[in-house]
mmCIF file of C-alpha atoms and ligand atoms in Angstrom:
data_model
loop_
_atom_site.group_PDB
_atom_site.id
_atom_site.type_symbol
_atom_site.label_atom_id
_atom_site.label_comp_id
_atom_site.label_asym_id
_atom_site.label_seq_id
_atom_site.Cartn_x
_atom_site.Cartn_y
_atom_site.Cartn_z
ATOM 1 C CA MET D 1 20.212 -7.249 3.114
ATOM 2 C CA LYS D 2 19.677 -3.602 3.939
ATOM 3 C CA VAL D 3 16.560 -1.836 2.696
ATOM 4 C CA LEU D 4 15.593 1.812 2.981
ATOM 5 C CA VAL D 5 12.127 2.409 4.420
ATOM 6 C CA THR D 6 10.899 5.917 3.510
ATOM 7 C CA GLY D 7 8.105 7.018 5.846
ATOM 8 C CA GLY D 8 9.317 4.254 8.175
ATOM 9 C CA MET D 9 8.263 6.091 11.320
ATOM 10 C CA GLY D 10 4.674 6.330 10.086
ATOM 11 C CA TYR D 11 1.815 3.957 10.709
ATOM 12 C CA ILE D 12 2.314 1.377 7.945
ATOM 13 C CA GLY D 13 6.076 1.833 7.543
ATOM 14 C CA SER D 14 6.812 1.201 11.223
ATOM 15 C CA HIS D 15 4.827 -2.038 11.249
ATOM 16 C CA THR D 16 6.525 -3.136 8.051
ATOM 17 C CA CYS D 17 9.925 -2.580 9.705
ATOM 18 C CA ILE D 18 8.977 -5.232 12.273
ATOM 19 C CA ALA D 19 7.990 -7.689 9.529
ATOM 20 C CA LEU D 20 11.191 -6.952 7.586
ATOM 21 C CA HIS D 21 13.323 -7.441 10.676
ATOM 22 C CA GLN D 22 11.579 -10.720 11.524
ATOM 23 C CA ALA D 23 12.214 -11.929 7.960
ATOM 24 C CA GLY D 24 15.945 -11.238 8.252
ATOM 25 C CA TYR D 25 16.168 -7.913 6.404
ATOM 26 C CA THR D 26 17.776 -4.826 7.928
ATOM 27 C CA PRO D 27 15.506 -1.808 7.554
ATOM 28 C CA VAL D 28 17.035 1.673 7.615
ATOM 29 C CA ILE D 29 14.352 4.269 8.303
ATOM 30 C CA TYR D 30 14.167 7.521 6.353
ATOM 31 C CA ASP D 31 11.488 10.009 7.448
ATOM 32 C CA ASN D 32 11.088 13.763 7.643
ATOM 33 C CA LEU D 33 8.852 13.473 10.734
ATOM 34 C CA SER D 34 6.094 15.529 9.087
ATOM 35 C CA ASN D 35 3.541 13.020 10.378
ATOM 36 C CA ALA D 36 5.401 10.818 12.842
ATOM 37 C CA SER D 37 7.218 10.742 16.165
ATOM 38 C CA VAL D 38 10.874 9.799 16.530
ATOM 39 C CA LYS D 39 9.797 7.899 19.653
ATOM 40 C CA VAL D 40 8.721 5.151 17.272
ATOM 41 C CA ILE D 41 12.399 4.089 17.172
ATOM 42 C CA ASP D 42 12.415 3.254 20.902
ATOM 43 C CA GLN D 43 9.096 1.487 20.611
ATOM 44 C CA LEU D 44 10.434 -0.627 17.736
ATOM 45 C CA ALA D 45 13.498 -1.462 19.808
ATOM 46 C CA GLN D 46 11.260 -2.700 22.632
ATOM 47 C CA ILE D 47 9.280 -4.856 20.223
ATOM 48 C CA THR D 48 12.150 -6.318 18.195
ATOM 49 C CA GLY D 49 15.166 -5.978 20.498
ATOM 50 C CA HIS D 50 16.859 -4.071 17.656
ATOM 51 C CA HIS D 51 17.614 -0.380 17.473
ATOM 52 C CA PHE D 52 16.977 0.587 13.851
ATOM 53 C CA ASP D 53 19.238 3.062 12.128
ATOM 54 C CA TYR D 54 17.328 6.109 10.994
ATOM 55 C CA ILE D 55 17.790 9.332 9.069
ATOM 56 C CA VAL D 56 15.586 12.384 9.567
ATOM 57 C CA ALA D 57 15.394 13.899 6.085
ATOM 58 C CA ASP D 58 13.086 14.573 3.172
ATOM 59 C CA ILE D 59 12.853 12.247 0.157
ATOM 60 C CA GLY D 60 13.207 15.372 -2.024
ATOM 61 C CA ASP D 61 16.646 16.078 -0.554
ATOM 62 C CA LYS D 62 18.928 14.430 -3.121
ATOM 63 C CA ASP D 63 22.097 14.771 -1.079
ATOM 64 C CA ALA D 64 20.638 13.304 2.089
ATOM 65 C CA LEU D 65 19.049 10.473 0.154
ATOM 66 C CA SER D 66 22.258 9.639 -1.759
ATOM 67 C CA ALA D 67 24.203 9.621 1.474
ATOM 68 C CA ALA D 68 21.653 7.323 3.147
ATOM 69 C CA ILE D 69 21.720 4.854 0.258
ATOM 70 C CA ASN D 70 25.512 4.870 -0.044
ATOM 71 C CA ASP D 71 26.389 4.854 3.661
ATOM 72 C CA HIS D 72 24.083 1.946 4.393
ATOM 73 C CA HIS D 73 24.696 -0.088 1.215
ATOM 74 C CA ILE D 74 20.978 -0.095 0.480
ATOM 75 C CA GLN D 75 19.727 -2.677 -2.048
ATOM 76 C CA ALA D 76 16.026 -1.833 -2.234
ATOM 77 C CA VAL D 77 13.615 0.919 -1.198
ATOM 78 C CA PHE D 78 10.244 0.436 0.475
ATOM 79 C CA HIS D 79 8.537 3.713 -0.247
ATOM 80 C CA PHE D 80 5.819 4.712 2.249
ATOM 81 C CA ALA D 81 6.563 8.439 2.535
ATOM 82 C CA ALA D 82 3.561 10.442 1.369
ATOM 83 C CA LEU D 83 0.782 12.792 2.465
ATOM 84 C CA LYS D 84 -2.452 10.860 2.759
ATOM 85 C CA ALA D 85 -5.462 13.006 3.708
ATOM 86 C CA VAL D 86 -7.975 12.857 0.865
ATOM 87 C CA GLY D 87 -9.902 16.003 1.909
ATOM 88 C CA GLU D 88 -6.730 18.037 2.413
ATOM 89 C CA SER D 89 -5.525 16.978 -1.033
ATOM 90 C CA THR D 90 -8.513 18.657 -2.664
ATOM 91 C CA GLU D 91 -7.668 21.902 -0.825
ATOM 92 C CA GLN D 92 -3.891 21.710 -1.411
ATOM 93 C CA PRO D 93 -3.478 19.702 -4.615
ATOM 94 C CA ILE D 94 -0.091 21.110 -5.597
ATOM 95 C CA ARG D 95 1.383 20.287 -2.183
ATOM 96 C CA TYR D 96 0.171 16.721 -2.663
ATOM 97 C CA TYR D 97 1.508 16.392 -6.207
ATOM 98 C CA GLN D 98 4.790 17.952 -5.095
ATOM 99 C CA ASN D 99 5.296 15.670 -2.096
ATOM 100 C CA ASN D 100 3.815 12.428 -3.448
ATOM 101 C CA VAL D 101 4.692 12.636 -7.141
ATOM 102 C CA ALA D 102 7.517 15.096 -7.789
ATOM 103 C CA LYS D 103 9.593 13.997 -4.805
ATOM 104 C CA THR D 104 9.031 10.345 -5.642
ATOM 105 C CA LEU D 105 10.432 11.012 -9.127
ATOM 106 C CA THR D 106 13.429 12.776 -7.548
ATOM 107 C CA MET D 107 13.950 9.763 -5.311
ATOM 108 C CA ILE D 108 13.833 7.424 -8.313
ATOM 109 C CA GLU D 109 16.433 9.533 -10.098
ATOM 110 C CA VAL D 110 18.756 9.180 -7.119
ATOM 111 C CA MET D 111 18.142 5.451 -6.979
ATOM 112 C CA SER D 112 18.900 5.122 -10.720
ATOM 113 C CA GLU D 113 22.115 7.080 -10.370
ATOM 114 C CA LEU D 114 23.219 4.782 -7.541
ATOM 115 C CA ASN D 115 22.052 1.684 -9.368
ATOM 116 C CA VAL D 116 19.503 0.689 -6.710
ATOM 117 C CA LYS D 117 16.649 -0.471 -8.889
ATOM 118 C CA LYS D 118 14.220 -2.260 -6.596
ATOM 119 C CA LEU D 119 11.196 -0.313 -5.355
ATOM 120 C CA ILE D 120 8.107 -1.308 -3.380
ATOM 121 C CA PHE D 121 5.479 1.406 -3.534
ATOM 122 C CA SER D 122 2.511 2.131 -1.210
ATOM 123 C CA SER D 123 -0.460 2.434 -3.514
ATOM 124 C CA SER D 124 -4.124 2.359 -2.588
ATOM 125 C CA ALA D 125 -7.479 0.916 -3.574
ATOM 126 C CA THR D 126 -8.320 4.539 -4.290
ATOM 127 C CA VAL D 127 -6.757 3.982 -7.741
ATOM 128 C CA TYR D 128 -9.905 2.045 -8.671
ATOM 129 C CA GLY D 129 -12.112 5.138 -8.224
ATOM 130 C CA ASP D 130 -15.790 4.327 -7.892
ATOM 131 C CA PRO D 131 -15.899 0.511 -8.268
ATOM 132 C CA GLN D 132 -17.473 -0.790 -11.484
ATOM 133 C CA TYR D 133 -17.696 -4.334 -10.069
ATOM 134 C CA LEU D 134 -16.956 -6.233 -6.863
ATOM 135 C CA PRO D 135 -14.747 -7.776 -5.672
ATOM 136 C CA ILE D 136 -12.165 -5.505 -7.254
ATOM 137 C CA ASP D 137 -9.330 -7.288 -9.011
ATOM 138 C CA GLU D 138 -6.161 -5.736 -10.404
ATOM 139 C CA GLN D 139 -7.634 -5.567 -13.908
ATOM 140 C CA HIS D 140 -10.283 -3.106 -12.780
ATOM 141 C CA PRO D 141 -10.008 0.214 -14.654
ATOM 142 C CA ILE D 142 -7.833 2.836 -12.955
ATOM 143 C CA SER D 143 -9.078 6.332 -12.172
ATOM 144 C CA SER D 144 -9.529 8.628 -9.240
ATOM 145 C CA THR D 145 -11.801 11.189 -7.635
ATOM 146 C CA ASN D 146 -9.293 13.388 -5.784
ATOM 147 C CA PRO D 147 -5.665 14.658 -6.014
ATOM 148 C CA TYR D 148 -4.392 12.187 -3.423
ATOM 149 C CA GLY D 149 -5.752 9.325 -5.503
ATOM 150 C CA TRP D 150 -4.360 10.813 -8.728
ATOM 151 C CA SER D 151 -0.939 11.070 -7.083
ATOM 152 C CA LYS D 152 -1.005 7.290 -6.603
ATOM 153 C CA VAL D 153 -2.212 6.731 -10.171
ATOM 154 C CA MET D 154 0.564 8.959 -11.542
ATOM 155 C CA VAL D 155 3.336 7.236 -9.603
ATOM 156 C CA GLU D 156 2.055 3.792 -10.636
ATOM 157 C CA GLN D 157 2.132 4.921 -14.273
ATOM 158 C CA ALA D 158 5.665 6.279 -13.878
ATOM 159 C CA LEU D 159 6.782 2.960 -12.358
ATOM 160 C CA ASN D 160 5.290 0.984 -15.252
ATOM 161 C CA ASP D 161 7.015 3.215 -17.804
ATOM 162 C CA LEU D 162 10.279 3.080 -15.875
ATOM 163 C CA ALA D 163 10.367 -0.719 -15.757
ATOM 164 C CA ALA D 164 9.463 -0.880 -19.447
ATOM 165 C CA SER D 165 12.337 1.471 -20.319
ATOM 166 C CA ASP D 166 15.023 -0.227 -18.216
ATOM 167 C CA GLY D 167 14.923 -4.007 -17.757
ATOM 168 C CA GLU D 168 16.944 -3.853 -14.547
ATOM 169 C CA TRP D 169 14.142 -2.285 -12.543
ATOM 170 C CA LEU D 170 11.766 -4.141 -10.226
ATOM 171 C CA THR D 171 8.752 -2.087 -9.150
ATOM 172 C CA ILE D 172 5.919 -3.470 -7.049
ATOM 173 C CA ALA D 173 2.838 -1.327 -6.319
ATOM 174 C CA LEU D 174 0.820 -2.660 -3.413
ATOM 175 C CA ARG D 175 -2.755 -1.416 -3.425
ATOM 176 C CA TYR D 176 -3.948 -1.346 0.174
ATOM 177 C CA PHE D 177 -7.594 -1.596 1.086
ATOM 178 C CA ASN D 178 -8.394 -0.213 4.584
ATOM 179 C CA PRO D 179 -5.484 -0.761 6.997
ATOM 180 C CA VAL D 180 -6.487 -0.886 10.669
ATOM 181 C CA GLY D 181 -5.209 -2.355 13.932
ATOM 182 C CA ALA D 182 -1.876 -2.177 15.634
ATOM 183 C CA ASP D 183 1.054 -4.368 16.550
ATOM 184 C CA LYS D 184 -0.085 -6.868 19.171
ATOM 185 C CA SER D 185 2.422 -5.429 21.667
ATOM 186 C CA GLY D 186 0.282 -2.271 21.859
ATOM 187 C CA LEU D 187 3.488 -0.215 21.585
ATOM 188 C CA ILE D 188 2.898 1.279 18.126
ATOM 189 C CA GLY D 189 -0.256 2.104 16.222
ATOM 190 C CA GLU D 190 -2.088 4.808 14.338
ATOM 191 C CA SER D 191 -2.355 8.222 15.988
ATOM 192 C CA PRO D 192 -3.747 10.749 13.532
ATOM 193 C CA LYS D 193 -3.177 14.418 14.304
ATOM 194 C CA GLY D 194 -6.391 16.345 15.031
ATOM 195 C CA ILE D 195 -9.799 14.864 14.387
ATOM 196 C CA PRO D 196 -9.486 11.470 12.661
ATOM 197 C CA ASN D 197 -10.799 11.219 9.126
ATOM 198 C CA ASN D 198 -10.964 7.452 9.164
ATOM 199 C CA LEU D 199 -13.509 5.258 10.849
ATOM 200 C CA MET D 200 -11.347 2.990 13.021
ATOM 201 C CA PRO D 201 -9.313 5.692 14.814
ATOM 202 C CA PHE D 202 -12.531 7.636 15.309
ATOM 203 C CA ILE D 203 -14.231 4.649 16.940
ATOM 204 C CA ALA D 204 -11.155 3.991 19.109
ATOM 205 C CA GLN D 205 -10.975 7.603 20.280
ATOM 206 C CA THR D 206 -14.680 7.557 21.084
ATOM 207 C CA ALA D 207 -14.295 4.344 23.065
ATOM 208 C CA VAL D 208 -11.470 5.870 25.096
ATOM 209 C CA GLY D 209 -13.518 9.023 25.781
ATOM 210 C CA ARG D 210 -11.743 11.538 23.533
ATOM 211 C CA ARG D 211 -14.803 11.934 21.248
ATOM 212 C CA GLU D 212 -18.463 12.090 22.214
ATOM 213 C CA HIS D 213 -19.889 9.834 19.547
ATOM 214 C CA VAL D 214 -19.189 8.308 16.145
ATOM 215 C CA SER D 215 -21.078 9.878 13.253
ATOM 216 C CA VAL D 216 -22.230 7.161 10.860
ATOM 217 C CA PHE D 217 -22.019 8.765 7.426
ATOM 218 C CA GLY D 218 -25.120 7.489 5.663
ATOM 219 C CA ASP D 219 -27.471 4.582 6.389
ATOM 220 C CA ASP D 220 -29.239 4.473 3.024
ATOM 221 C CA TYR D 221 -26.550 2.826 0.905
ATOM 222 C CA ASP D 222 -27.304 -0.293 -1.087
ATOM 223 C CA THR D 223 -25.635 -2.548 1.503
ATOM 224 C CA PRO D 224 -27.153 -5.095 3.964
ATOM 225 C CA ASP D 225 -27.565 -2.570 6.820
ATOM 226 C CA GLY D 226 -27.430 0.590 4.727
ATOM 227 C CA THR D 227 -24.003 1.751 5.997
ATOM 228 C CA GLY D 228 -20.761 1.780 3.995
ATOM 229 C CA VAL D 229 -18.884 -1.487 3.561
ATOM 230 C CA ARG D 230 -15.068 -1.685 3.422
ATOM 231 C CA ASP D 231 -12.336 -4.318 3.320
ATOM 232 C CA TYR D 232 -10.463 -3.717 6.589
ATOM 233 C CA ILE D 233 -7.080 -5.384 6.802
ATOM 234 C CA HIS D 234 -4.922 -5.835 9.896
ATOM 235 C CA ILE D 235 -1.798 -3.729 9.711
ATOM 236 C CA SER D 236 0.444 -6.704 10.577
ATOM 237 C CA ASP D 237 -1.025 -8.720 7.680
ATOM 238 C CA LEU D 238 -0.395 -5.743 5.420
ATOM 239 C CA ALA D 239 3.189 -5.558 6.676
ATOM 240 C CA ASP D 240 3.707 -9.286 6.013
ATOM 241 C CA GLY D 241 2.368 -8.751 2.490
ATOM 242 C CA HIS D 242 5.233 -6.366 1.718
ATOM 243 C CA VAL D 243 7.853 -8.872 2.765
ATOM 244 C CA ALA D 244 6.173 -11.709 0.870
ATOM 245 C CA ALA D 245 5.813 -9.665 -2.351
ATOM 246 C CA PHE D 246 9.376 -8.405 -2.274
ATOM 247 C CA SER D 247 10.988 -11.695 -1.287
ATOM 248 C CA HIS D 248 9.143 -13.523 -4.021
ATOM 249 C CA HIS D 249 10.056 -11.117 -6.801
ATOM 250 C CA PHE D 250 13.582 -10.462 -5.654
ATOM 251 C CA ASN D 251 14.455 -14.107 -5.335
ATOM 252 C CA HIS D 252 12.431 -15.815 -8.038
ATOM 253 C CA GLU D 253 10.365 -13.979 -10.577
ATOM 254 C CA GLN D 254 12.297 -13.082 -13.751
ATOM 255 C CA ALA D 255 15.482 -12.477 -11.764
ATOM 256 C CA GLY D 256 13.841 -9.685 -9.825
ATOM 257 C CA THR D 257 12.772 -7.349 -12.610
ATOM 258 C CA GLY D 258 9.527 -6.002 -14.095
ATOM 259 C CA SER D 259 6.590 -3.956 -12.905
ATOM 260 C CA TYR D 260 3.763 -5.426 -10.820
ATOM 261 C CA ALA D 261 0.665 -4.371 -8.899
ATOM 262 C CA TYR D 262 -1.181 -6.377 -6.252
ATOM 263 C CA ASN D 263 -4.202 -5.839 -4.044
ATOM 264 C CA LEU D 264 -3.615 -6.270 -0.322
ATOM 265 C CA GLY D 265 -6.995 -6.847 1.289
ATOM 266 C CA THR D 266 -8.912 -9.669 2.977
ATOM 267 C CA GLY D 267 -11.661 -10.059 0.380
ATOM 268 C CA GLU D 268 -14.267 -9.551 3.090
ATOM 269 C CA GLY D 269 -16.349 -6.448 3.737
ATOM 270 C CA TYR D 270 -17.664 -5.055 7.031
ATOM 271 C CA SER D 271 -20.172 -2.250 7.452
ATOM 272 C CA VAL D 272 -19.743 0.788 9.664
ATOM 273 C CA LEU D 273 -22.272 -0.587 12.167
ATOM 274 C CA GLU D 274 -20.528 -3.976 12.233
ATOM 275 C CA MET D 275 -17.225 -2.237 12.996
ATOM 276 C CA ILE D 276 -18.751 -0.233 15.853
ATOM 277 C CA LYS D 277 -20.305 -3.415 17.242
ATOM 278 C CA ALA D 278 -17.068 -5.385 16.978
ATOM 279 C CA PHE D 279 -15.169 -2.592 18.711
ATOM 280 C CA SER D 280 -17.730 -2.473 21.518
ATOM 281 C CA VAL D 281 -17.175 -6.180 22.128
ATOM 282 C CA ALA D 282 -13.359 -5.838 22.079
ATOM 283 C CA SER D 283 -13.299 -2.816 24.380
ATOM 284 C CA GLY D 284 -16.239 -3.604 26.637
ATOM 285 C CA VAL D 285 -17.381 -0.020 26.033
ATOM 286 C CA ASP D 286 -20.830 0.764 24.668
ATOM 287 C CA ILE D 287 -19.786 3.091 21.845
ATOM 288 C CA PRO D 288 -22.248 5.922 21.222
ATOM 289 C CA TYR D 289 -23.068 6.672 17.588
ATOM 290 C CA GLN D 290 -25.434 8.916 15.641
ATOM 291 C CA LEU D 291 -26.675 8.587 12.100
ATOM 292 C CA ALA D 292 -25.446 11.470 9.924
ATOM 293 C CA PRO D 293 -25.714 12.422 6.249
ATOM 294 C CA ARG D 294 -23.496 10.698 3.646
ATOM 295 C CA ARG D 295 -19.941 12.033 3.422
ATOM 296 C CA SER D 296 -19.334 13.579 0.050
ATOM 297 C CA GLY D 297 -17.229 11.459 -2.279
ATOM 298 C CA ASP D 298 -17.884 8.193 -0.364
ATOM 299 C CA ILE D 299 -18.726 4.968 -2.152
ATOM 300 C CA ALA D 300 -21.164 2.351 -0.852
ATOM 301 C CA CYS D 301 -19.028 -0.716 -0.959
ATOM 302 C CA ASN D 302 -15.449 -1.702 -1.597
ATOM 303 C CA TYR D 303 -13.645 -5.006 -1.156
ATOM 304 C CA ALA D 304 -10.755 -6.786 -2.780
ATOM 305 C CA ASP D 305 -10.232 -9.811 -4.889
ATOM 306 C CA ALA D 306 -6.969 -10.696 -3.157
ATOM 307 C CA SER D 307 -6.326 -13.903 -5.099
ATOM 308 C CA LEU D 308 -3.450 -12.554 -7.230
ATOM 309 C CA ALA D 309 -1.248 -12.044 -4.162
ATOM 310 C CA LYS D 310 -2.152 -15.526 -2.919
ATOM 311 C CA GLN D 311 -1.340 -17.193 -6.250
ATOM 312 C CA GLY D 312 1.701 -15.021 -6.884
ATOM 313 C CA PHE D 313 3.524 -15.173 -3.571
ATOM 314 C CA GLY D 314 1.395 -17.206 -1.185
ATOM 315 C CA TRP D 315 0.229 -14.305 0.934
ATOM 316 C CA GLN D 316 -3.202 -13.999 2.474
ATOM 317 C CA ALA D 317 -4.522 -12.070 5.463
ATOM 318 C CA LYS D 318 -4.644 -14.195 8.616
ATOM 319 C CA ARG D 319 -5.950 -11.858 11.308
ATOM 320 C CA ASP D 320 -9.695 -11.420 11.749
ATOM 321 C CA ILE D 321 -11.889 -8.538 12.884
ATOM 322 C CA ASN D 322 -11.437 -9.571 16.536
ATOM 323 C CA ALA D 323 -7.659 -9.141 16.275
ATOM 324 C CA MET D 324 -8.116 -5.838 14.418
ATOM 325 C CA THR D 325 -10.301 -4.360 17.154
ATOM 326 C CA ALA D 326 -8.527 -5.923 20.173
ATOM 327 C CA ASP D 327 -5.084 -4.785 18.974
ATOM 328 C CA THR D 328 -6.357 -1.273 18.225
ATOM 329 C CA TRP D 329 -7.881 -1.110 21.695
ATOM 330 C CA ARG D 330 -4.627 -2.215 23.371
ATOM 331 C CA TRP D 331 -2.701 0.526 21.570
ATOM 332 C CA GLN D 332 -5.402 3.137 22.189
ATOM 333 C CA THR D 333 -5.572 2.461 25.934
ATOM 334 C CA ASN D 334 -1.763 2.379 26.304
ATOM 335 C CA TYR D 335 -1.337 5.663 24.408
ATOM 336 C CA PRO D 336 -4.703 7.481 24.314
ATOM 337 C CA ASN D 337 -3.080 10.610 22.851
ATOM 338 C CA GLY D 338 -0.390 8.969 20.729
ATOM 339 C CA LEU D 339 3.328 8.723 21.525
ATOM 340 C CA ASP D 340 4.074 12.435 21.739
ATOM 341 C CA GLU D 341 1.415 13.680 24.144
HETATM 342 P P1 NAD L 1 1.744 8.055 7.776
HETATM 343 O O1 NAD L 1 1.475 9.503 7.612
HETATM 344 O O2 NAD L 1 1.570 7.455 9.128
HETATM 345 O O3 NAD L 1 3.214 7.726 7.277
HETATM 346 C C1 NAD L 1 3.840 8.425 6.232
HETATM 347 C C2 NAD L 1 5.214 8.833 6.719
HETATM 348 O O4 NAD L 1 5.914 9.499 5.689
HETATM 349 C C3 NAD L 1 5.166 9.796 7.915
HETATM 350 O O5 NAD L 1 5.978 9.256 8.933
HETATM 351 C C4 NAD L 1 5.721 11.118 7.375
HETATM 352 O O6 NAD L 1 6.445 11.820 8.364
HETATM 353 C C5 NAD L 1 6.596 10.623 6.219
HETATM 354 N N1 NAD L 1 6.758 11.559 5.096
HETATM 355 C C6 NAD L 1 5.799 12.194 4.379
HETATM 356 N N2 NAD L 1 6.347 12.940 3.414
HETATM 357 C C7 NAD L 1 7.688 12.752 3.474
HETATM 358 C C8 NAD L 1 8.788 13.262 2.734
HETATM 359 N N3 NAD L 1 8.641 14.123 1.746
HETATM 360 N N4 NAD L 1 10.045 12.867 3.067
HETATM 361 C C9 NAD L 1 10.230 11.991 4.106
HETATM 362 N N5 NAD L 1 9.236 11.501 4.838
HETATM 363 C C10 NAD L 1 7.966 11.876 4.532
HETATM 364 O O7 NAD L 1 0.847 7.279 6.716
HETATM 365 P P2 NAD L 1 0.583 5.716 6.551
HETATM 366 O O8 NAD L 1 -0.841 5.456 6.853
HETATM 367 O O9 NAD L 1 1.634 4.929 7.228
HETATM 368 O O10 NAD L 1 0.751 5.572 4.972
HETATM 369 C C11 NAD L 1 1.939 5.106 4.373
HETATM 370 C C12 NAD L 1 1.738 5.020 2.870
HETATM 371 O O11 NAD L 1 0.646 4.162 2.579
HETATM 372 C C13 NAD L 1 1.434 6.358 2.196
HETATM 373 O O12 NAD L 1 2.081 6.370 0.953
HETATM 374 C C14 NAD L 1 -0.068 6.322 2.028
HETATM 375 O O13 NAD L 1 -0.487 7.123 0.959
HETATM 376 C C15 NAD L 1 -0.290 4.844 1.731
HETATM 377 N N6 NAD L 1 -1.650 4.371 2.036
HETATM 378 C C16 NAD L 1 -2.169 4.533 3.279
HETATM 379 C C17 NAD L 1 -3.459 4.075 3.556
HETATM 380 C C18 NAD L 1 -4.075 4.242 4.930
HETATM 381 O O14 NAD L 1 -5.277 4.106 5.060
HETATM 382 N N7 NAD L 1 -3.311 4.484 5.986
HETATM 383 C C19 NAD L 1 -4.225 3.469 2.554
HETATM 384 C C20 NAD L 1 -3.657 3.301 1.297
HETATM 385 C C21 NAD L 1 -2.358 3.763 1.046
HETATM 386 N N1 UFG L 2 -17.146 6.577 8.280
HETATM 387 C C1 UFG L 2 -18.133 6.955 9.163
HETATM 388 N N2 UFG L 2 -17.803 7.831 10.170
HETATM 389 C C2 UFG L 2 -16.542 8.335 10.305
HETATM 390 C C3 UFG L 2 -15.534 7.933 9.392
HETATM 391 C C4 UFG L 2 -15.881 7.066 8.391
HETATM 392 O O1 UFG L 2 -19.282 6.514 9.054
HETATM 393 O O2 UFG L 2 -16.322 9.131 11.223
HETATM 394 C C5 UFG L 2 -17.474 5.584 7.238
HETATM 395 C C6 UFG L 2 -17.253 6.071 5.807
HETATM 396 O O3 UFG L 2 -18.395 6.764 5.343
HETATM 397 C C7 UFG L 2 -16.970 4.757 5.107
HETATM 398 C C8 UFG L 2 -16.249 3.904 6.149
HETATM 399 O O4 UFG L 2 -16.600 4.480 7.403
HETATM 400 O O5 UFG L 2 -18.178 4.115 4.758
HETATM 401 C C9 UFG L 2 -14.738 3.921 6.007
HETATM 402 O O6 UFG L 2 -14.284 5.272 5.974
HETATM 403 P P1 UFG L 2 -12.711 5.603 6.084
HETATM 404 O O7 UFG L 2 -12.582 7.100 6.049
HETATM 405 O O8 UFG L 2 -12.137 4.904 7.282
HETATM 406 O O9 UFG L 2 -12.088 4.916 4.833
HETATM 407 P P2 UFG L 2 -12.337 5.163 3.286
HETATM 408 O O10 UFG L 2 -12.664 3.833 2.703
HETATM 409 O O11 UFG L 2 -13.299 6.254 3.033
HETATM 410 O O12 UFG L 2 -10.915 5.700 2.827
HETATM 411 C C10 UFG L 2 -9.849 4.798 2.660
HETATM 412 C C11 UFG L 2 -8.511 5.488 2.898
HETATM 413 C C12 UFG L 2 -8.246 6.535 1.832
HETATM 414 C C13 UFG L 2 -8.445 5.971 0.466
HETATM 415 C C14 UFG L 2 -9.808 5.344 0.366
HETATM 416 C C15 UFG L 2 -10.089 4.699 -0.966
HETATM 417 O O13 UFG L 2 -8.475 6.089 4.173
HETATM 418 O O14 UFG L 2 -6.901 6.981 1.963
HETATM 419 O O15 UFG L 2 -9.909 4.308 1.353
HETATM 420 O O16 UFG L 2 -9.296 3.584 -1.153
HETATM 421 F F1 UFG L 2 -8.334 6.949 -0.475
#
């Protein structure tokens, strides 16, 4: 079965292509390269022994998308393509709504016209806004605090309405907590452009000597050590979650129709200081850090109730914090400046 993977050269999409391939699916990658390197294709070939077909095009390009779906006899779309920088989204909201919402709707129109009505969507724990209770389950009220987050909320709403209006559709929104780590081969991983916004790539770049120290944003939160707590999930577990969710619904649940949302997290939280410590152990580098003021918009604590995914399709995260840090370190030392530099 051939599936289109939009954003498939990016961080999460590329790892999901490995999991799809291992599960017997044939991913066809569709990416405009706005935040990825085409070298990912060669890396994936080294890892899997398979050279994936790919198309360099934009999801808003109806002709290119129609051709990709038709030429490859695509049966489902795994939709990762999006812009994802929260801070940037507050400065350029319309660009975010255009890319993440408007173009997704265009893509869905094309899929409808071609009768491809199975969609797996990259959502985020950001749709829960500031948590009202922990752990966060899927019933938690939906809201957001920034345009990026609202773009995810809007697409989720559109998917619910779509599935309600047309009983042939299957839509699955997967709400990721904090994806970290890299494929254990060390051949692909996360390489943010410029200064990393997220903790794990910042720690990794500090360990490898690209940054002087990690700034710990706030040590006066209501958490055990005062620093922010998050539910970090290994990227390969996240990738497996996509395959498990899709396979389950496509093959069993209500003949593969309906609209669903699942958390993908571990259910366990780690603080900023615990992450720095774990990374020091994995890398053997004493990672310098400095306490800094809170980052605006941050929440104290966030972790998932991941039981719905376990009950629903038997998925749960298997890789621990040691694998997350060791695999990140392998990738970071192999490619300290990413694939392109
Ligand atoms: P990424 O930037 O590495 O990958 C996104 C890919 O989409 C890139 O390769 C980019 O070139 C491509 N792309 C963007 N706009 C496109 C367009 N209009 N047409 C075609 N290709 C386009 O990001 P990622 O971390 O792999 O994230 C994948 C998805 O997961 C995104 O939807 C993101 O919002 C979501 N998500 C990510 C995180 C995270 O922490 N990384 C957390 C929650 C949700
Ligand atoms: N942090 C630091 N120093 C840094 C970077 C981060 O101390 O240099 C801290 C943050 O304050 C927070 C924790 O590390 O306590 C994690 O921060 P990240 O930026 O790695 O992750 P967030 O939880 O803030 O953001 C993630 C995703 C967003 C998503 C958000 C809400 O990256 O896309 O979760 O779900 F919107």
